[in-house]
PDB file of C-alpha atoms in Angstrom:
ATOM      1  CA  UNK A  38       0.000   0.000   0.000  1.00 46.00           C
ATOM      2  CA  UNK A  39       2.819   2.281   0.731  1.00 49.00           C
ATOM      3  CA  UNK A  40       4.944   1.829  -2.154  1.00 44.00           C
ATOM      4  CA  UNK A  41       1.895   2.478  -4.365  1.00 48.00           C
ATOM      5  CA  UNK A  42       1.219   5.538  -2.799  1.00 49.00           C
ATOM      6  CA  UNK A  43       4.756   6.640  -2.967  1.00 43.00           C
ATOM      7  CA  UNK A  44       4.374   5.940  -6.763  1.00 44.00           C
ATOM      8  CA  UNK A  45       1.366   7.145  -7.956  1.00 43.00           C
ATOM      9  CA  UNK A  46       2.993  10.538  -5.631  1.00 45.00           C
ATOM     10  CA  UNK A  47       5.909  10.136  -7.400  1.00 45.00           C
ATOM     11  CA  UNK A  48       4.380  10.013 -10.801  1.00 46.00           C
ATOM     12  CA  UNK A  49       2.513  13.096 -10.247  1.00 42.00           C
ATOM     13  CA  UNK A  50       5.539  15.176  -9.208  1.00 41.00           C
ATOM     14  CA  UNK A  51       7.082  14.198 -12.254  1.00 40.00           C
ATOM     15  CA  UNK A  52       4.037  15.089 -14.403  1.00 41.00           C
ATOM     16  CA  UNK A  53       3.793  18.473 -12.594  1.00 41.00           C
ATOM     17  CA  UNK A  54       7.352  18.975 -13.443  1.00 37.00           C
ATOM     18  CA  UNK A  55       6.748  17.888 -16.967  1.00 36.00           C
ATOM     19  CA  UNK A  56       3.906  20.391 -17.272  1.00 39.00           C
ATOM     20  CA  UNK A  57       5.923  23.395 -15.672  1.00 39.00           C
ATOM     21  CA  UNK A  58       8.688  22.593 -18.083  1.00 38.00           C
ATOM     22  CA  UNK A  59       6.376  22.763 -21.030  1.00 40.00           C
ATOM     23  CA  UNK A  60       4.590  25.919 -19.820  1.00 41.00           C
ATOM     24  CA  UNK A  61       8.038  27.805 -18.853  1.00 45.00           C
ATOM     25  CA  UNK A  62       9.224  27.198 -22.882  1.00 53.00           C
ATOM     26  CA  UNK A  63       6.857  27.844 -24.543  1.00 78.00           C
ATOM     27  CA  UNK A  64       7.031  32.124 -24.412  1.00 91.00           C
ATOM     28  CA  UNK A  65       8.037  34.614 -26.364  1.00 97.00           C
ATOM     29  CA  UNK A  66      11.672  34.527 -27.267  1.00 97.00           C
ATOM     30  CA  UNK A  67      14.255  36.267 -29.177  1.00 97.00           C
ATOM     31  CA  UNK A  68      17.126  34.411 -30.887  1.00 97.00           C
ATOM     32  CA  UNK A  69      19.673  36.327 -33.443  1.00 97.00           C
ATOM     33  CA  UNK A  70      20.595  34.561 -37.321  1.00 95.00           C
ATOM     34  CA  UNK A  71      24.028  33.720 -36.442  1.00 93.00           C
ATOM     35  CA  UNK A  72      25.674  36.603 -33.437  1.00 92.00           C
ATOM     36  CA  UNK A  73      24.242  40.102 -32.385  1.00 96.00           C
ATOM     37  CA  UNK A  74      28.074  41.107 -31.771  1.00 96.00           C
ATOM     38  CA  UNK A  75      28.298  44.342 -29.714  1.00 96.00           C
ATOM     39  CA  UNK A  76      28.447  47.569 -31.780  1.00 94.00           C
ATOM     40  CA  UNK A  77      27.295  45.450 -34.801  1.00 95.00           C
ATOM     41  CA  UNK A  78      23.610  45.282 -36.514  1.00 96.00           C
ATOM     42  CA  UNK A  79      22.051  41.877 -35.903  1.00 97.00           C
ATOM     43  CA  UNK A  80      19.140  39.707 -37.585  1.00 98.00           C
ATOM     44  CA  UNK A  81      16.958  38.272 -35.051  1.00 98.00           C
ATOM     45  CA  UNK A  82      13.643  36.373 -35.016  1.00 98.00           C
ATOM     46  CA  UNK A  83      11.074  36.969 -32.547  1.00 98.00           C
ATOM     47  CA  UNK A  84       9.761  33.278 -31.798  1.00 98.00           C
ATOM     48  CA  UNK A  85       6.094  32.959 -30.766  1.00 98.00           C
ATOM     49  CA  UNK A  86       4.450  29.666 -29.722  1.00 97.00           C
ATOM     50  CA  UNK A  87       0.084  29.427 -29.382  1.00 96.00           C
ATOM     51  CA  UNK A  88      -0.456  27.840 -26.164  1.00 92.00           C
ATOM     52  CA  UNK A  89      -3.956  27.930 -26.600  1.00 95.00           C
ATOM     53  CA  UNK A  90      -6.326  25.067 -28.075  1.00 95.00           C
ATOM     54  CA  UNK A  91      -9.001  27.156 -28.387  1.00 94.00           C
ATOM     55  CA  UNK A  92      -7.957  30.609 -29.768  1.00 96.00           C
ATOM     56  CA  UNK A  93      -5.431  31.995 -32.308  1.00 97.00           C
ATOM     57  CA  UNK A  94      -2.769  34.668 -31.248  1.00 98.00           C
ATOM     58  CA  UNK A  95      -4.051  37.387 -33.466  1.00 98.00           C
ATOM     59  CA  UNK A  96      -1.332  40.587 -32.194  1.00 98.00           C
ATOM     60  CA  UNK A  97       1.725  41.114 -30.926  1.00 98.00           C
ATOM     61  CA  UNK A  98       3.482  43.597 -29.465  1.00 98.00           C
ATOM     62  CA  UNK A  99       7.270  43.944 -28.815  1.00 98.00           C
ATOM     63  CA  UNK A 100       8.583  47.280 -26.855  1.00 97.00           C
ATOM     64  CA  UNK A 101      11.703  48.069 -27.325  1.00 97.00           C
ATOM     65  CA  UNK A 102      14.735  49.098 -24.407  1.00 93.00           C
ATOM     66  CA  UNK A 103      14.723  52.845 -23.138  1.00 89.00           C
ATOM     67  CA  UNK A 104      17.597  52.317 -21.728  1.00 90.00           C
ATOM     68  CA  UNK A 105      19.615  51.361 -24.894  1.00 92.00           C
ATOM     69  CA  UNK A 106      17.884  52.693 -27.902  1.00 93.00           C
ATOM     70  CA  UNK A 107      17.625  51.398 -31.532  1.00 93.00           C
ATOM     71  CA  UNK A 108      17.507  54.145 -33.563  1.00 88.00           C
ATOM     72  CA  UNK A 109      17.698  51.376 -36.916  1.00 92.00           C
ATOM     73  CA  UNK A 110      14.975  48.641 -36.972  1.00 96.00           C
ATOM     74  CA  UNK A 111      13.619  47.413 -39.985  1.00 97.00           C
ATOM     75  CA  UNK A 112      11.041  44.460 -40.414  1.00 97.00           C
ATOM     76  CA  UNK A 113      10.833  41.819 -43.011  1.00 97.00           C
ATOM     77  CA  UNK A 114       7.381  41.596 -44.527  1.00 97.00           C
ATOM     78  CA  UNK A 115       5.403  38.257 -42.872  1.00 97.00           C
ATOM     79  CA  UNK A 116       2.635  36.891 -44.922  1.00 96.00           C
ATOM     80  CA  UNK A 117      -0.780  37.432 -43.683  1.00 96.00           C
ATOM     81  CA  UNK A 118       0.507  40.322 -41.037  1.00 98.00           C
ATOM     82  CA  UNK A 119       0.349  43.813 -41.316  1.00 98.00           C
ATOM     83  CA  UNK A 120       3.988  45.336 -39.411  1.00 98.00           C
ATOM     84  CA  UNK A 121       3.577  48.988 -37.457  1.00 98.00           C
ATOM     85  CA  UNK A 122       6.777  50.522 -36.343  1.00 97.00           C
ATOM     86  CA  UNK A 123       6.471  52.844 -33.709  1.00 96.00           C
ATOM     87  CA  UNK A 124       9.262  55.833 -33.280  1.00 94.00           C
ATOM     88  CA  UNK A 125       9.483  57.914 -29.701  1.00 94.00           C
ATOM     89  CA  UNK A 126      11.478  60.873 -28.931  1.00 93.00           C
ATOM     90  CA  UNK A 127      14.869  60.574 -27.335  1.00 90.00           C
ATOM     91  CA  UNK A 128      15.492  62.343 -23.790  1.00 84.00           C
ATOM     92  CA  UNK A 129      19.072  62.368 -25.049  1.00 83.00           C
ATOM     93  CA  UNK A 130      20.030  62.353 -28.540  1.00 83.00           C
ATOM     94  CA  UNK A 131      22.587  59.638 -29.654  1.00 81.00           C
ATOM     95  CA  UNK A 132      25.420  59.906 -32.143  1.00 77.00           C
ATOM     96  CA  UNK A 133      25.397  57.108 -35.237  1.00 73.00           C
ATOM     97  CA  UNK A 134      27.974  57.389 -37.663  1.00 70.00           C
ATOM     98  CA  UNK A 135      28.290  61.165 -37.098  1.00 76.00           C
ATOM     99  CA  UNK A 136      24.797  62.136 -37.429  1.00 78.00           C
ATOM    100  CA  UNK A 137      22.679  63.039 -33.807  1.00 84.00           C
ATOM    101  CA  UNK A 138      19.539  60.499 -33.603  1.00 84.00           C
ATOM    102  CA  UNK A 139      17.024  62.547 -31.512  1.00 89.00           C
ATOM    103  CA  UNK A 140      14.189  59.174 -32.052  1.00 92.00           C
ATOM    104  CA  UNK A 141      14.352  55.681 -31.581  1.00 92.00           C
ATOM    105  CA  UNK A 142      11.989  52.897 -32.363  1.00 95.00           C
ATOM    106  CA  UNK A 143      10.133  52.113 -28.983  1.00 96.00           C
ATOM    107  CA  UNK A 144       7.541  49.515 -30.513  1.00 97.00           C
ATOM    108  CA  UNK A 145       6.887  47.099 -32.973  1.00 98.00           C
ATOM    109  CA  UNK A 146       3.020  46.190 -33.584  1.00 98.00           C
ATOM    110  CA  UNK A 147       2.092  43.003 -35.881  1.00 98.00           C
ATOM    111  CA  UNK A 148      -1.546  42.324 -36.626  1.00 98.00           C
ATOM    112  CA  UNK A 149      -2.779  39.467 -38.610  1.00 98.00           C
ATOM    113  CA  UNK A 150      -5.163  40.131 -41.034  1.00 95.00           C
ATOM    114  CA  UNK A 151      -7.069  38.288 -43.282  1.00 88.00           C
ATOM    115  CA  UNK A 152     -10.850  36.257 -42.684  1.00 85.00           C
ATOM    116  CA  UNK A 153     -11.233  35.225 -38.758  1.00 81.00           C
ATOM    117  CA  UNK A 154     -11.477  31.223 -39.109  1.00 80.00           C
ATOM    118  CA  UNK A 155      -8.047  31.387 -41.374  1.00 86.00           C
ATOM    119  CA  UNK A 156      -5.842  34.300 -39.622  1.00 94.00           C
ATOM    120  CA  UNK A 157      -2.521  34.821 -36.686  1.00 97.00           C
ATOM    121  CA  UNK A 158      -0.956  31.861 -35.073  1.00 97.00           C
ATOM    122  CA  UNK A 159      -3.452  28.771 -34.858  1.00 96.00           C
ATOM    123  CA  UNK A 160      -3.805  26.221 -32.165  1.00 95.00           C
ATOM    124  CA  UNK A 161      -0.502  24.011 -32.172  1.00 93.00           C
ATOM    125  CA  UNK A 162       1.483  26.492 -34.227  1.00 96.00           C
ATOM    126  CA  UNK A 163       4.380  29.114 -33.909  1.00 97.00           C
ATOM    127  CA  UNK A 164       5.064  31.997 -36.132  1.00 97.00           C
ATOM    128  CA  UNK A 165       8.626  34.187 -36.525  1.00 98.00           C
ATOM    129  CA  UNK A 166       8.959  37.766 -36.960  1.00 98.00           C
ATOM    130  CA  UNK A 167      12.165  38.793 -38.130  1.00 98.00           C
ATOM    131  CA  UNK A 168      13.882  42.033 -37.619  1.00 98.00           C
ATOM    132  CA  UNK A 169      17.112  43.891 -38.966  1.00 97.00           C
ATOM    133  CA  UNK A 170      18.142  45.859 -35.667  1.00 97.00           C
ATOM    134  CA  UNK A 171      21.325  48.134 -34.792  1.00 93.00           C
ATOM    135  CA  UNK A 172      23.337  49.755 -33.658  1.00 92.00           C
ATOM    136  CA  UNK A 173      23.486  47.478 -30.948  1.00 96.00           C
ATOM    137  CA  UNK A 174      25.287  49.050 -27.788  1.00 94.00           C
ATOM    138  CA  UNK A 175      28.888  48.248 -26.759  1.00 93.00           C
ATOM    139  CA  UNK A 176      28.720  48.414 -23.014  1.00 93.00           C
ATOM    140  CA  UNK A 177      25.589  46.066 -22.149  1.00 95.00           C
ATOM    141  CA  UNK A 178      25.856  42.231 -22.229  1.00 95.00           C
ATOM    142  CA  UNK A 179      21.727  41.802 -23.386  1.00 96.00           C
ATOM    143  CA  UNK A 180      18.945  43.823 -24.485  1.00 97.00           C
ATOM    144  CA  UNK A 181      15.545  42.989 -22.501  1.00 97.00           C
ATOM    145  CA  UNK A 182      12.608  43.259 -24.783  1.00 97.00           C
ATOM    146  CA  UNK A 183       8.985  43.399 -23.399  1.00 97.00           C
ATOM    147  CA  UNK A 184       6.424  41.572 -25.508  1.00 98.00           C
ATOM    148  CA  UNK A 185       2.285  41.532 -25.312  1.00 98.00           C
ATOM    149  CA  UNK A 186       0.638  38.891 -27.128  1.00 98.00           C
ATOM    150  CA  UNK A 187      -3.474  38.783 -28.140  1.00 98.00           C
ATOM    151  CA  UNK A 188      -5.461  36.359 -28.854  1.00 97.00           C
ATOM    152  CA  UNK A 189      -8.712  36.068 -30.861  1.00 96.00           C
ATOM    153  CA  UNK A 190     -10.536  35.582 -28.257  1.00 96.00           C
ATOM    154  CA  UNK A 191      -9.585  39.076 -26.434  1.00 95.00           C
ATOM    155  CA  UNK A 192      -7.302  36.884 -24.202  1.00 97.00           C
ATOM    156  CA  UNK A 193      -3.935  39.067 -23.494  1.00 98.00           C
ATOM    157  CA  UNK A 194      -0.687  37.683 -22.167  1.00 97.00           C
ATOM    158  CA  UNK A 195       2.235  39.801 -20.891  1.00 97.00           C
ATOM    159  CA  UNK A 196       5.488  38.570 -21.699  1.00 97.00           C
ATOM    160  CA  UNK A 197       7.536  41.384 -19.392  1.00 97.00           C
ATOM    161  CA  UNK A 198       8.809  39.967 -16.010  1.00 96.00           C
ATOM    162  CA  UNK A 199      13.016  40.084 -17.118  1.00 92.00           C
ATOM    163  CA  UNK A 200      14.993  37.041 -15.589  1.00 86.00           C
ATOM    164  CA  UNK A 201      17.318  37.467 -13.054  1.00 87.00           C
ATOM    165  CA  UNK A 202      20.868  35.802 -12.529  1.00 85.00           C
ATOM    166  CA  UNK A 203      20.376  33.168  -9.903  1.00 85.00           C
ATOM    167  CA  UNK A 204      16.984  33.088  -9.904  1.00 86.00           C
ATOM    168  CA  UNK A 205      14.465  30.815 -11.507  1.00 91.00           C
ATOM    169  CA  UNK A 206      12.440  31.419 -14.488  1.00 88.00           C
ATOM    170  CA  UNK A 207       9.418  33.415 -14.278  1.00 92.00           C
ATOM    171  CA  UNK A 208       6.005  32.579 -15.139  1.00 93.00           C
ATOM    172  CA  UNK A 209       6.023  35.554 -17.547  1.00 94.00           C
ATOM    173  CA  UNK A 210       9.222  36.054 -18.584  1.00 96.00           C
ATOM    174  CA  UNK A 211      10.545  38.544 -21.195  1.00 97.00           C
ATOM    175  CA  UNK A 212      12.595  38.051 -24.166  1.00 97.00           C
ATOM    176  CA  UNK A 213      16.440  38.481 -23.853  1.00 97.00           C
ATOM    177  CA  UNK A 214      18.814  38.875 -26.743  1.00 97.00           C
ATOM    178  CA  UNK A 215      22.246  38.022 -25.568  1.00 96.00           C
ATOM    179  CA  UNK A 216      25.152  39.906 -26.704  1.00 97.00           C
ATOM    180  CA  UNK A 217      28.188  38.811 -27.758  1.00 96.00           C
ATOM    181  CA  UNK A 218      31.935  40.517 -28.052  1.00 94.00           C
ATOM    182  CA  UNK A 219      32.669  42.800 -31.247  1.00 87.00           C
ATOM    183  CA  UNK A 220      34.741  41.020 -33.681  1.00 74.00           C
ATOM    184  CA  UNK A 221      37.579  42.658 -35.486  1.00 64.00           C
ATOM    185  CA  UNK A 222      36.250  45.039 -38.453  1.00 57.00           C
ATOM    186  CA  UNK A 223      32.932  44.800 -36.595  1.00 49.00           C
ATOM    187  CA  UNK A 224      32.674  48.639 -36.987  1.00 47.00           C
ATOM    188  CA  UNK A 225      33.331  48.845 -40.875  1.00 39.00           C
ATOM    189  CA  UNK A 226      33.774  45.489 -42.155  1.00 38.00           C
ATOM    190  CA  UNK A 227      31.885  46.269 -45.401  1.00 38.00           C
ATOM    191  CA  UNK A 228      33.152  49.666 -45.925  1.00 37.00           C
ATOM    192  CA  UNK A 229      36.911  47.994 -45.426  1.00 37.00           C
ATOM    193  CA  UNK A 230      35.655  45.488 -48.237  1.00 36.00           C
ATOM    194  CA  UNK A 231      34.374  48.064 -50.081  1.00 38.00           C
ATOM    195  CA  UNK A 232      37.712  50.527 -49.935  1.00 38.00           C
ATOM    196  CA  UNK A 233      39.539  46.911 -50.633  1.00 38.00           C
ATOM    197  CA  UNK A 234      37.821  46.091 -53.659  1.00 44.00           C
ATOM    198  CA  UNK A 235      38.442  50.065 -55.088  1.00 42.00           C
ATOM    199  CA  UNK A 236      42.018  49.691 -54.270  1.00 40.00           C
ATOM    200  CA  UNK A 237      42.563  46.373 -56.098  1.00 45.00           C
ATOM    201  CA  UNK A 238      40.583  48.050 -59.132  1.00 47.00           C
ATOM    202  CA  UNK A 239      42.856  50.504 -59.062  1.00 47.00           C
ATOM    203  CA  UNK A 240      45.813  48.828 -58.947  1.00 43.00           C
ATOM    204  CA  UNK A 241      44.085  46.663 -62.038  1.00 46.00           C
ATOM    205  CA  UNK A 242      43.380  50.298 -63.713  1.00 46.00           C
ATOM    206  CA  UNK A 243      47.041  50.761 -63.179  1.00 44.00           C
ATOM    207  CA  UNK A 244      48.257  48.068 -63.978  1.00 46.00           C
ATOM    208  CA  UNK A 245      46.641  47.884 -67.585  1.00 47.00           C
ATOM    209  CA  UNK A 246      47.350  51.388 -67.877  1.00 47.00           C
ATOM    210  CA  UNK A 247      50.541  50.460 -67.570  1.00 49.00           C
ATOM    211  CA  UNK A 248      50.781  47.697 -69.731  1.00 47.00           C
ATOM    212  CA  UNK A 249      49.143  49.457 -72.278  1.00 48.00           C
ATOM    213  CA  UNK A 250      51.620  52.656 -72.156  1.00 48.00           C
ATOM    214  CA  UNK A 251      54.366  49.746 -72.389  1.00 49.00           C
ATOM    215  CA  UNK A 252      52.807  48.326 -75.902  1.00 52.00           C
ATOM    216  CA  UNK A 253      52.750  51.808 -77.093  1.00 50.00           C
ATOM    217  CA  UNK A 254      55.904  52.915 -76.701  1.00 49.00           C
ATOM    218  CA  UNK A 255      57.054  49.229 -78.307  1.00 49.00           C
ATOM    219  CA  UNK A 256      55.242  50.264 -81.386  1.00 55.00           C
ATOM    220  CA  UNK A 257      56.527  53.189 -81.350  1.00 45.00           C
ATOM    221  CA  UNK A 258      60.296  51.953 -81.496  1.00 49.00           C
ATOM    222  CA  UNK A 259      59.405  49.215 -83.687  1.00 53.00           C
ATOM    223  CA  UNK A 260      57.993  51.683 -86.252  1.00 52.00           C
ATOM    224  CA  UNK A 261      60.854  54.102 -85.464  1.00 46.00           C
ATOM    225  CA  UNK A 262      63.330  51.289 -86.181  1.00 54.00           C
ATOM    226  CA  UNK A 263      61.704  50.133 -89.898  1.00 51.00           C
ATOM    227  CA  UNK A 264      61.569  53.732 -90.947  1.00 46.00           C
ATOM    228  CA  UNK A 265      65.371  53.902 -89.753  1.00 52.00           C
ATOM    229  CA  UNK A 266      66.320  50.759 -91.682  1.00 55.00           C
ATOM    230  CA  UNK A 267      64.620  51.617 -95.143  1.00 47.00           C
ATOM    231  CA  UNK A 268      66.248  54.845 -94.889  1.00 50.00           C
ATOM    232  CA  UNK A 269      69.664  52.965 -94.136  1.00 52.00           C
ATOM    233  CA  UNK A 270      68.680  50.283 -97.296  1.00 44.00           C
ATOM    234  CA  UNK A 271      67.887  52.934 -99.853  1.00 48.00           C
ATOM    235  CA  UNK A 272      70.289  54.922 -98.663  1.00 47.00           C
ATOM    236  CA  UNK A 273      73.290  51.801 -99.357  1.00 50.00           C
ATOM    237  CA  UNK A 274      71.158  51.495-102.931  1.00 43.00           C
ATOM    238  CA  UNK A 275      71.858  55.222-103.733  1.00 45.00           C
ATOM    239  CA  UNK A 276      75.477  55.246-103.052  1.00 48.00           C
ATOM    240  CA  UNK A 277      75.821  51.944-104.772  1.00 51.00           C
ATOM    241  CA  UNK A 278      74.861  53.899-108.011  1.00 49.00           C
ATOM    242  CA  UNK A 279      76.504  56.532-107.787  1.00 48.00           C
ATOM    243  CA  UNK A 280      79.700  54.200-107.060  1.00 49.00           C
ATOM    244  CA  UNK A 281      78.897  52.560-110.458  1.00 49.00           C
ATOM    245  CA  UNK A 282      78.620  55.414-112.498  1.00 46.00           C
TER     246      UNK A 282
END
């Protein structure tokens, strides 16, 4: 009798674990397409999951940090969703390559459109919603985003509670994009390309420039050194003759 009560107690601490695992994974999350290197401009996907079986996620909402602001974020187009980006006014205006930013993007709205039954994220499904970002700071380690998603069914869950080191995972937690170190040429990598590719067409110019210059100046001499040995020929003719006579 015992042991089958320490079982079947058993069984349903490991089912309540099960279930708390499931629930704490599937959130909103935020993953980069490849690195989001500090001082660099990153591709990430914003990863959202239905938990529902009876409602589709219809909206959602991703602020952005106040604390380090994105002055560059541009969507790519998701089928069936209309995008919204939403720009706010900068206590402080930053600097990007030279130029003073006084806005930033605070929010990013997607709304599925489309007829009710077919529309947003469906029971059992997950959608991504990519985004070019940047200028990423240099002197922060993550970027904290705070995310609202809606369901059809006027059912709203608030994805905003930021995870602590140490701590355990909570119920509603936020997505975090990492950070990780600048690479070398992080700051200018495809303008150093660029300026590399100019030089070596120049030296190519050059170089053919140079080569060409070269051929003339051949044909030059070679010309220069026919008309020279006619001259010399007809000239040895002429005094032959006059030798003769």
């Amino acid at each position: 009798m015992n042991v089958s009560r320490i079982a079947l107690a058993g069984g349903l601490a490991a089912s309540t674990v099960l279930l708390l695992a499931g629930t704490a994974s599937a959130h909103v999350s935020v993953q980069p397409q490849g690195e989001a290197a500090k001082g660099g401009y990153a591709t990430v996907n914003f990863k959202v999951p239905n938990e529902r079986d009876d409602a589709s996620t219809t909206k959602l909402e991703v602020s952005f940090p106040t604390d380090h602001p994105l002055a560059s974020v541009m969507p790519q187009a998701v089928p069936g969703w209309d995008i919204e980006v939403t720009k706010s006014k900068l206590a402080k205006p930053m600097e990007m390559h030279g130029q003073k930013i006084n806005e930033a993007v605070s929010k990013v709205t997607w709304t599925a459109k489309g007829d009710k039954d077919e529309r947003g994220i469906r029971p059992g499904d997950f959608q991504q919603f990519p985004l070019s970002i940047g200028q990423l700071p240099e002197d922060a380690d993550q970027l904290v985003f705070k995310a609202i998603q809606t369901y059809d069914n006027k059912e709203v869950v608030r994805w905003i509670e930021e995870p602590k080191d140490g701590a355990a995972e909570p119920e509603s937690p936020a997505p975090v994009l990492a950070l990780t170190a600048a690479t070398a040429g992080e700051h200018g990598s495809a303008a150093d390309a660029k300026g590399a590719g100019e030089h070596a067409a120049d030296k190519k110019t050059t170089a053919a420039s140079d080569t060409s210059s070269s051929d003339t100046t051949a044909r030059v001499l070679g010309i220069v050194g026919i008309v020279i040995g006619v001259a010399g020929v007809a000239f040895g003719v002429l005094a032959g003759r006059r030798r003769a006579a």
